[in-house]
CSV table of C-alpha atoms in Angstrom, one decimal:
chain,number,residue,atom,x,y,z
Y,1130,UNK,CA,-80.8,8.8,-74.8
Y,1131,UNK,CA,-79.3,12.2,-75.4
Y,1132,UNK,CA,-79.3,12.5,-71.4
Y,1133,UNK,CA,-77.5,9.2,-70.7
Y,1134,UNK,CA,-74.8,9.6,-73.4
Y,1135,UNK,CA,-74.1,13.3,-71.8
Y,1136,UNK,CA,-74.2,11.9,-68.4
Y,1137,UNK,CA,-71.3,9.4,-69.2
Y,1138,UNK,CA,-69.6,11.7,-71.2
Y,1139,UNK,CA,-69.1,14.2,-68.1
Y,1140,UNK,CA,-68.2,11.9,-65.9
Y,1141,UNK,CA,-65.7,11.1,-67.9
Y,1142,UNK,CA,-64.4,14.6,-68.0
Y,1143,UNK,CA,-64.5,14.5,-64.3
Y,1144,UNK,CA,-62.5,11.4,-64.4
Y,1145,UNK,CA,-59.8,12.6,-66.5
Y,1146,UNK,CA,-59.4,16.4,-64.2
Y,1147,UNK,CA,-59.0,13.8,-61.8
Y,1148,UNK,CA,-56.4,12.2,-63.4
Y,1149,UNK,CA,-54.7,15.6,-64.7
Y,1150,UNK,CA,-54.6,16.6,-61.5
Y,1151,UNK,CA,-52.3,13.7,-60.4
Y,1152,UNK,CA,-50.3,14.2,-63.5
Y,1153,UNK,CA,-50.1,18.2,-63.0
Y,1154,UNK,CA,-49.2,18.0,-59.1
Y,1155,UNK,CA,-47.3,14.8,-59.3
Y,1156,UNK,CA,-43.7,16.3,-59.2
Y,1157,UNK,CA,-43.6,19.4,-57.3
Y,1158,UNK,CA,-43.5,22.9,-59.1
Y,1159,UNK,CA,-39.8,23.5,-58.8
Y,1160,UNK,CA,-38.9,20.1,-59.9
Y,1161,UNK,CA,-41.4,20.9,-63.0
Y,1162,UNK,CA,-39.5,24.2,-63.9
Y,1163,UNK,CA,-36.0,23.1,-63.4
Y,1164,UNK,CA,-36.9,20.2,-66.0
Y,1165,UNK,CA,-38.6,22.7,-68.7
Y,1166,UNK,CA,-35.5,25.0,-68.4
Y,1167,UNK,CA,-33.5,22.0,-69.1
Y,1168,UNK,CA,-35.4,21.4,-72.3
Y,1169,UNK,CA,-37.6,18.3,-71.4
Y,1170,UNK,CA,-40.6,19.1,-74.3
Y,1171,UNK,CA,-43.3,17.5,-71.9
Y,1172,UNK,CA,-42.3,19.5,-68.4
Y,1173,UNK,CA,-42.5,22.7,-70.6
Y,1174,UNK,CA,-45.9,21.9,-71.9
Y,1175,UNK,CA,-47.0,21.2,-68.4
Y,1176,UNK,CA,-45.5,24.2,-66.7
Y,1177,UNK,CA,-47.1,26.3,-69.2
Y,1178,UNK,CA,-50.4,26.1,-66.5
Y,1179,UNK,CA,-48.6,24.3,-63.3
Y,1180,UNK,CA,-47.1,28.1,-63.2
Y,1181,UNK,CA,-50.6,28.9,-62.5
Y,1182,UNK,CA,-51.4,26.5,-59.8
Y,1183,UNK,CA,-53.4,28.1,-57.5
Y,1184,UNK,CA,-55.8,29.1,-60.5
Y,1185,UNK,CA,-55.5,25.5,-62.4
Y,1186,UNK,CA,-56.4,23.5,-58.8
Y,1187,UNK,CA,-59.2,25.6,-58.6
Y,1188,UNK,CA,-60.5,24.9,-62.1
Y,1189,UNK,CA,-60.2,21.1,-62.0
Y,1190,UNK,CA,-62.1,21.7,-58.6
Y,1191,UNK,CA,-65.0,23.7,-60.6
Y,1192,UNK,CA,-64.5,20.9,-63.6
Y,1193,UNK,CA,-64.9,18.2,-61.2
Y,1194,UNK,CA,-67.5,19.6,-59.1
Y,1195,UNK,CA,-70.1,21.1,-61.9
Y,1196,UNK,CA,-69.4,17.9,-64.2
Y,1197,UNK,CA,-70.5,15.6,-61.1
Y,1198,UNK,CA,-73.8,17.7,-60.5
Y,1199,UNK,CA,-74.1,17.9,-64.1
Y,1200,UNK,CA,-73.7,14.0,-64.9
Y,1201,UNK,CA,-75.6,13.1,-62.0
Y,1202,UNK,CA,-78.6,15.5,-62.7
Y,1203,UNK,CA,-78.6,13.7,-66.5
Y,1204,UNK,CA,-78.5,10.8,-65.3
Y,1205,UNK,CA,-81.4,11.5,-63.1
Y,1206,UNK,CA,-83.5,11.9,-66.5
Y,1207,UNK,CA,-82.8,8.7,-67.3
Y,1208,UNK,CA,-82.9,6.8,-63.7
Y,1209,UNK,CA,-83.7,6.4,-60.5
Y,1210,UNK,CA,-82.3,9.6,-58.3
Y,1211,UNK,CA,-80.8,6.9,-55.9
Y,1212,UNK,CA,-79.2,5.2,-58.6
Y,1213,UNK,CA,-77.9,8.1,-60.3
Y,1214,UNK,CA,-76.7,9.3,-56.9
Y,1215,UNK,CA,-75.2,5.7,-55.8
Y,1216,UNK,CA,-73.2,6.0,-59.3
Y,1217,UNK,CA,-71.7,9.4,-59.1
Y,1218,UNK,CA,-70.5,8.9,-55.6
Y,1219,UNK,CA,-69.3,5.1,-56.7
Y,1220,UNK,CA,-67.1,6.9,-59.4
Y,1221,UNK,CA,-65.7,10.1,-57.1
Y,1222,UNK,CA,-64.8,7.6,-54.3
Y,1223,UNK,CA,-63.2,4.8,-56.7
Y,1224,UNK,CA,-61.5,7.7,-58.8
Y,1225,UNK,CA,-60.2,9.3,-55.2
Y,1226,UNK,CA,-59.4,6.0,-53.2
Y,1227,UNK,CA,-57.5,4.4,-56.0
Y,1228,UNK,CA,-55.7,7.0,-57.4
Y,1229,UNK,CA,-53.4,8.7,-55.2
Y,1230,UNK,CA,-52.1,5.4,-54.6
Y,1231,UNK,CA,-51.6,4.2,-58.1
Y,1232,UNK,CA,-48.8,4.5,-60.7
Y,1233,UNK,CA,-49.0,7.8,-62.4
Y,1234,UNK,CA,-49.7,6.2,-65.8
Y,1235,UNK,CA,-48.5,7.6,-69.6
Y,1236,UNK,CA,-51.6,8.3,-70.3
Y,1237,UNK,CA,-52.9,10.6,-67.9
Y,1238,UNK,CA,-49.6,12.7,-69.0
Y,1239,UNK,CA,-50.2,12.4,-73.0
Y,1240,UNK,CA,-53.8,13.5,-72.2
Y,1241,UNK,CA,-52.3,16.2,-69.6
Y,1242,UNK,CA,-50.2,17.5,-72.4
Y,1243,UNK,CA,-52.7,17.3,-75.0
Y,1244,UNK,CA,-55.1,19.2,-73.0
Y,1245,UNK,CA,-52.4,22.0,-71.8
Y,1246,UNK,CA,-53.2,24.6,-74.4
Y,1247,UNK,CA,-57.0,24.5,-73.9
Y,1248,UNK,CA,-56.9,24.7,-69.9
Y,1249,UNK,CA,-54.1,27.1,-70.1
Y,1250,UNK,CA,-55.6,29.6,-71.8
Y,1251,UNK,CA,-59.1,29.3,-69.6
Y,1252,UNK,CA,-56.6,29.2,-66.6
Y,1253,UNK,CA,-54.9,32.3,-67.9
Y,1254,UNK,CA,-57.9,34.5,-69.0
Y,1255,UNK,CA,-59.5,33.8,-65.6
Y,1256,UNK,CA,-57.1,33.9,-63.5
Y,1257,UNK,CA,-57.6,36.7,-61.5
Y,1258,UNK,CA,-61.1,34.8,-61.1
Y,1259,UNK,CA,-59.9,31.6,-59.7
Y,1260,UNK,CA,-57.1,33.4,-57.4
Y,1261,UNK,CA,-60.2,34.8,-55.8
Y,1262,UNK,CA,-61.6,31.8,-55.4
Y,1263,UNK,CA,-58.3,30.5,-53.6
Y,1264,UNK,CA,-58.0,33.0,-51.5
Y,1265,UNK,CA,-61.8,32.8,-50.2
Y,1266,UNK,CA,-61.2,29.2,-49.7
Y,1267,UNK,CA,-57.6,29.2,-48.1
Y,1268,UNK,CA,-59.8,32.0,-45.6
Y,1269,UNK,CA,-62.8,29.9,-44.8
Y,1270,UNK,CA,-61.2,26.8,-44.7
Y,1271,UNK,CA,-57.4,27.6,-43.5
Y,1272,UNK,CA,-56.6,25.5,-46.5
Y,1273,UNK,CA,-52.6,25.0,-46.3
Y,1274,UNK,CA,-50.3,21.7,-47.2
Y,1275,UNK,CA,-48.8,20.3,-44.0
Y,1276,UNK,CA,-45.0,19.5,-44.4
Y,1277,UNK,CA,-45.5,16.1,-42.4
Y,1278,UNK,CA,-42.5,16.9,-40.1
Y,1279,UNK,CA,-43.3,17.6,-36.6
Y,1280,UNK,CA,-39.4,16.8,-35.2
Y,1281,UNK,CA,-35.6,15.8,-36.4
Y,1282,UNK,CA,-36.7,12.2,-36.2
Y,1283,UNK,CA,-38.8,13.1,-39.1
Y,1284,UNK,CA,-36.0,14.9,-41.4
Y,1285,UNK,CA,-33.8,11.8,-40.3
Y,1286,UNK,CA,-36.3,9.8,-42.1
Y,1287,UNK,CA,-37.0,12.2,-45.2
Y,1288,UNK,CA,-33.5,11.8,-45.7
Y,1289,UNK,CA,-33.3,8.1,-45.5
Y,1290,UNK,CA,-35.7,7.9,-47.8
Y,1291,UNK,CA,-34.3,10.0,-50.3
Y,1292,UNK,CA,-31.3,8.4,-50.6
Y,1293,UNK,CA,-33.1,5.5,-52.2
Y,1294,UNK,CA,-35.1,7.7,-54.4
Y,1295,UNK,CA,-33.8,6.7,-58.0
Y,1296,UNK,CA,-34.0,10.4,-59.4
Y,1297,UNK,CA,-32.5,12.5,-56.9
Y,1298,UNK,CA,-29.6,14.7,-57.6
Y,1299,UNK,CA,-28.5,14.7,-53.8
Y,1300,UNK,CA,-25.2,12.8,-53.8
Y,1301,UNK,CA,-24.7,10.4,-50.8
Y,1302,UNK,CA,-22.0,12.7,-49.4
Y,1303,UNK,CA,-24.7,15.6,-49.4
Y,1304,UNK,CA,-27.2,13.8,-47.7
Y,1305,UNK,CA,-24.8,12.3,-44.6
Y,1306,UNK,CA,-23.8,15.4,-44.2
Y,1307,UNK,CA,-27.2,16.8,-43.7
Y,1308,UNK,CA,-28.0,13.6,-41.5
Y,1309,UNK,CA,-24.8,14.3,-39.6
Y,1310,UNK,CA,-26.0,18.1,-39.1
Y,1311,UNK,CA,-28.7,16.7,-37.5
Y,1312,UNK,CA,-27.3,14.5,-35.5
Y,1313,UNK,CA,-24.1,16.7,-34.4
Y,1314,UNK,CA,-26.4,18.0,-31.0
Y,1315,UNK,CA,-26.6,14.6,-29.7
Y,1316,UNK,CA,-22.6,13.8,-29.8
Y,1317,UNK,CA,-20.4,14.2,-27.3
Y,1318,UNK,CA,-17.0,14.8,-26.5
Y,1319,UNK,CA,-16.1,11.3,-24.8
Y,1320,UNK,CA,-17.9,10.3,-28.4
Y,1321,UNK,CA,-15.6,11.5,-30.8
Y,1322,UNK,CA,-12.5,11.8,-28.5
Y,1323,UNK,CA,-9.4,9.7,-28.3
Y,1324,UNK,CA,-9.1,8.1,-25.4
Y,1325,UNK,CA,-6.0,8.6,-22.9
Y,1326,UNK,CA,-4.6,5.2,-23.7
Y,1327,UNK,CA,-4.4,6.1,-27.5
Y,1328,UNK,CA,-2.8,9.5,-26.9
Y,1329,UNK,CA,0.5,10.1,-26.9
Y,1330,UNK,CA,1.7,13.1,-24.3
Y,1331,UNK,CA,4.8,14.1,-24.7
Y,1332,UNK,CA,7.1,15.9,-21.5
Y,1333,UNK,CA,7.8,19.5,-21.9
Y,1334,UNK,CA,11.8,18.2,-21.2
Y,1335,UNK,CA,12.0,15.5,-23.9
Y,1336,UNK,CA,14.8,16.5,-26.2
Y,1337,UNK,CA,14.1,16.8,-29.7
Y,1338,UNK,CA,15.5,13.9,-32.0
Y,1339,UNK,CA,15.5,11.8,-35.0
Y,1340,UNK,CA,14.3,8.5,-32.9
Y,1341,UNK,CA,12.1,10.9,-30.8
Y,1342,UNK,CA,10.7,12.5,-34.7
Y,1343,UNK,CA,10.4,8.9,-35.5
Y,1344,UNK,CA,7.9,7.6,-32.6
Y,1345,UNK,CA,5.6,11.0,-33.4
Y,1346,UNK,CA,5.4,9.8,-37.2
Y,1347,UNK,CA,4.6,7.0,-36.1
Y,1348,UNK,CA,1.0,7.5,-33.8
Y,1349,UNK,CA,-0.2,9.0,-37.3
Y,1350,UNK,CA,-1.4,12.1,-35.2
Y,1351,UNK,CA,-0.1,15.6,-36.2
Y,1352,UNK,CA,-0.6,17.2,-32.5
Y,1353,UNK,CA,0.5,16.1,-28.7
Y,1354,UNK,CA,-0.5,17.3,-25.6
Y,1355,UNK,CA,2.5,18.5,-23.7
Y,1356,UNK,CA,3.2,18.0,-20.0
Y,1357,UNK,CA,5.7,19.2,-17.2
Y,1358,UNK,CA,6.7,16.6,-14.9
Y,1359,UNK,CA,3.7,14.7,-14.3
Y,1360,UNK,CA,1.3,13.9,-17.1
Y,1361,UNK,CA,-1.9,15.4,-15.7
Y,1362,UNK,CA,0.0,18.9,-15.9
Y,1363,UNK,CA,-0.5,20.1,-19.1
Y,1364,UNK,CA,1.2,23.1,-20.4
Y,1365,UNK,CA,0.6,23.1,-24.3
Y,1366,UNK,CA,0.2,21.4,-27.2
Y,1367,UNK,CA,3.1,20.1,-29.6
Y,1368,UNK,CA,2.0,20.7,-33.2
Y,1369,UNK,CA,4.5,18.3,-35.9
Y,1370,UNK,CA,4.5,20.4,-38.4
Y,1371,UNK,CA,6.6,22.8,-36.5
Y,1372,UNK,CA,9.4,20.1,-36.4
Y,1373,UNK,CA,9.4,18.7,-40.0
Y,1374,UNK,CA,12.8,20.9,-40.5
Y,1375,UNK,CA,15.0,20.2,-37.2
Y,1376,UNK,CA,16.6,16.9,-39.6
Y,1377,UNK,CA,16.8,18.8,-42.6
Y,1378,UNK,CA,20.3,19.3,-42.6
Y,1379,UNK,CA,20.4,21.2,-39.5
Y,1380,UNK,CA,20.3,18.3,-36.9
Y,1381,UNK,CA,18.4,17.5,-34.2
Y,1382,UNK,CA,18.5,20.2,-31.4
Y,1383,UNK,CA,16.3,21.7,-28.8
Y,1384,UNK,CA,13.7,20.4,-26.5
Y,1385,UNK,CA,9.7,20.4,-26.9
Y,1386,UNK,CA,9.2,22.9,-25.1
Y,1387,UNK,CA,11.1,25.2,-27.5
Y,1388,UNK,CA,8.6,24.2,-30.4
Y,1389,UNK,CA,5.4,23.7,-28.0
Y,1390,UNK,CA,2.4,26.2,-28.4
Y,1391,UNK,CA,1.8,27.1,-24.3
Y,1392,UNK,CA,-1.9,27.2,-23.1
Y,1393,UNK,CA,-4.4,24.6,-22.6
Y,1394,UNK,CA,-7.7,24.5,-22.7
Y,1395,UNK,CA,-10.3,21.9,-21.4
Y,1396,UNK,CA,-13.4,20.3,-22.1
Y,1397,UNK,CA,-15.9,18.0,-20.2
Y,1398,UNK,CA,-16.1,14.1,-21.7
Y,1399,UNK,CA,-20.1,14.9,-21.1
Y,1400,UNK,CA,-19.5,18.6,-23.0
Y,1401,UNK,CA,-21.7,18.2,-26.3
Y,1402,UNK,CA,-19.7,18.9,-29.5
Y,1403,UNK,CA,-21.5,22.1,-30.3
Y,1404,UNK,CA,-20.0,23.0,-26.9
Y,1405,UNK,CA,-16.4,21.9,-27.6
Y,1406,UNK,CA,-17.0,23.6,-30.9
Y,1407,UNK,CA,-17.4,27.3,-28.7
Y,1408,UNK,CA,-14.8,26.2,-27.3
Y,1409,UNK,CA,-12.5,26.7,-30.4
Y,1410,UNK,CA,-14.2,29.6,-31.2
Y,1411,UNK,CA,-13.3,31.2,-28.0
Y,1412,UNK,CA,-9.8,30.2,-27.8
Y,1413,UNK,CA,-8.5,29.1,-31.5
Y,1414,UNK,CA,-6.9,26.3,-29.7
Y,1415,UNK,CA,-7.3,22.8,-32.0
Y,1416,UNK,CA,-6.9,20.7,-29.2
Y,1417,UNK,CA,-8.5,20.1,-25.7
Y,1418,UNK,CA,-7.5,18.1,-23.2
Y,1419,UNK,CA,-10.4,16.3,-22.1
Y,1420,UNK,CA,-11.8,15.4,-18.4
Y,1421,UNK,CA,-13.6,13.7,-16.4
Y,1422,UNK,CA,-16.2,15.0,-13.2
Y,1423,UNK,CA,-12.7,14.3,-11.4
Y,1424,UNK,CA,-10.4,16.6,-13.5
Y,1425,UNK,CA,-9.2,13.3,-14.2
Y,1426,UNK,CA,-7.3,13.2,-17.7
Y,1427,UNK,CA,-9.7,11.0,-19.6
Y,1428,UNK,CA,-8.4,12.2,-23.6
Y,1429,UNK,CA,-8.4,14.5,-26.1
Y,1430,UNK,CA,-10.4,16.1,-28.6
Y,1431,UNK,CA,-9.2,17.9,-31.7
Y,1432,UNK,CA,-10.9,20.1,-34.6
Y,1433,UNK,CA,-10.3,17.3,-36.8
Y,1434,UNK,CA,-12.5,15.0,-34.9
Y,1435,UNK,CA,-15.4,17.8,-34.2
Y,1436,UNK,CA,-15.1,18.0,-38.1
Y,1437,UNK,CA,-14.9,14.5,-38.8
Y,1438,UNK,CA,-17.8,13.9,-36.6
Y,1439,UNK,CA,-20.0,16.5,-39.0
Y,1440,UNK,CA,-18.7,16.0,-42.1
Y,1441,UNK,CA,-18.0,12.4,-42.2
Y,1442,UNK,CA,-15.5,10.7,-43.6
Y,1443,UNK,CA,-14.1,11.9,-46.7
Y,1444,UNK,CA,-14.5,10.3,-50.1
Y,1445,UNK,CA,-11.9,9.9,-52.6
Y,1446,UNK,CA,-10.7,13.5,-53.6
Y,1447,UNK,CA,-10.6,14.1,-57.3
Y,1448,UNK,CA,-7.8,17.1,-56.4
Y,1449,UNK,CA,-5.0,16.9,-53.9
Y,1450,UNK,CA,-2.9,19.4,-55.3
Y,1451,UNK,CA,-3.8,22.2,-52.7
Y,1452,UNK,CA,-0.1,22.8,-51.9
Y,1453,UNK,CA,0.1,24.3,-56.0
Y,1454,UNK,CA,-1.2,28.2,-56.2
Y,1455,UNK,CA,-1.1,26.9,-60.5
Y,1456,UNK,CA,-3.1,24.1,-59.8
Y,1457,UNK,CA,-5.4,25.5,-57.7
Y,1458,UNK,CA,-6.1,28.5,-59.7
Y,1459,UNK,CA,-6.2,26.2,-62.9
Y,1460,UNK,CA,-9.1,23.6,-61.7
Y,1461,UNK,CA,-12.0,26.0,-62.4
Y,1462,UNK,CA,-11.4,25.5,-66.0
Y,1463,UNK,CA,-12.3,22.6,-66.2
Y,1464,UNK,CA,-16.2,22.2,-67.3
Y,1465,UNK,CA,-18.0,20.8,-64.6
Y,1466,UNK,CA,-19.9,17.4,-64.4
Y,1467,UNK,CA,-23.5,17.2,-66.4
Y,1468,UNK,CA,-26.4,17.1,-63.7
Y,1469,UNK,CA,-27.2,13.6,-63.5
Y,1470,UNK,CA,-31.0,12.9,-65.9
Y,1471,UNK,CA,-34.4,12.5,-64.3
Y,1472,UNK,CA,-35.0,8.5,-63.9
Y,1473,UNK,CA,-37.8,8.1,-66.6
Y,1474,UNK,CA,-39.7,5.1,-64.5
Y,1475,UNK,CA,-42.6,6.3,-62.4
Y,1476,UNK,CA,-42.6,4.8,-58.6
Y,1477,UNK,CA,-45.1,3.7,-56.6
Y,1478,UNK,CA,-45.7,6.0,-53.4
Y,1479,UNK,CA,-46.3,4.9,-50.0
Y,1480,UNK,CA,-49.2,7.9,-49.4
Y,1481,UNK,CA,-50.9,10.0,-51.2
Y,1482,UNK,CA,-48.9,12.8,-49.3
Y,1483,UNK,CA,-45.6,11.3,-50.9
Y,1484,UNK,CA,-46.4,11.5,-54.5
Y,1485,UNK,CA,-43.9,13.8,-56.1
Y,1486,UNK,CA,-41.1,11.7,-56.3
Y,1487,UNK,CA,-41.0,10.9,-59.8
Y,1488,UNK,CA,-42.8,11.8,-63.3
Y,1489,UNK,CA,-43.1,9.9,-66.3
Y,1490,UNK,CA,-42.4,11.3,-69.7
């Protein structure tokens, strides 16, 4: 009878050790530390021992291993060894097959937090020994956790999943920026350019007048390619801001050639946006004439187009007084917004490698 009770007790200890593995390592160590530093009492308790993660893993595996062996030996005294083996193997199979796909139960977290003071003392005391065992295991078995990322599409898929994660503190703008950056190498000049039919090219000999300025404003653009004679013969770029003072009490005067920025930079419609960005670094021109393989003019590309593709559409700005020195200097006096709290409900993961999404407090 004593052997049977002791065997059951060891089997329960094994089940506890397996459930504690999930409780301690359900969250990445960095996130658990963040929660602990933010004042979460449960996270602070768990972090005491998770800080020694390698030694903690070794200790829990030793408990599982020796507990299973001890339970088997004790059961063998009161039952046939074959039945004892089936019982222990079945228990381990059930725990390891079911637990990774189950929700993190509050009971597991509470029992882990309750046992943490004792476990922390053992782990910290025997940390050098446990570290040595972990190093030997890593050396002999080449143990390492694979990221699960093999190519760019895997990263993009991960970012899409992150958008639906309820406890994510990454904003949608940050996730979109990361996704756009990963797609940036695939984007061509043609995909971001303004087609020729939508571009207003101006003649270098065009006279500056209120009517002409009104036409430029109506386009919604702030820079225009300038040609001499034929439309394909580009000689510069006209920036609308250089004409803003023409009609402010001075009257219309001069021609486009008097205000344009001379020089032209060309890019091919099949160039990547990264290549177009290199053209900007090389020339410092913010408008490029896009040509095809026949050297025909097919559109224009601006640095704004490139940034729009990379950064996405800007959201509603809380601050727009960028032309005010005093407003810019004072805007940092306002307190930053608090970090969004971690969600309290546990989410059922898709597989065992994704059990680092949320924690139950």
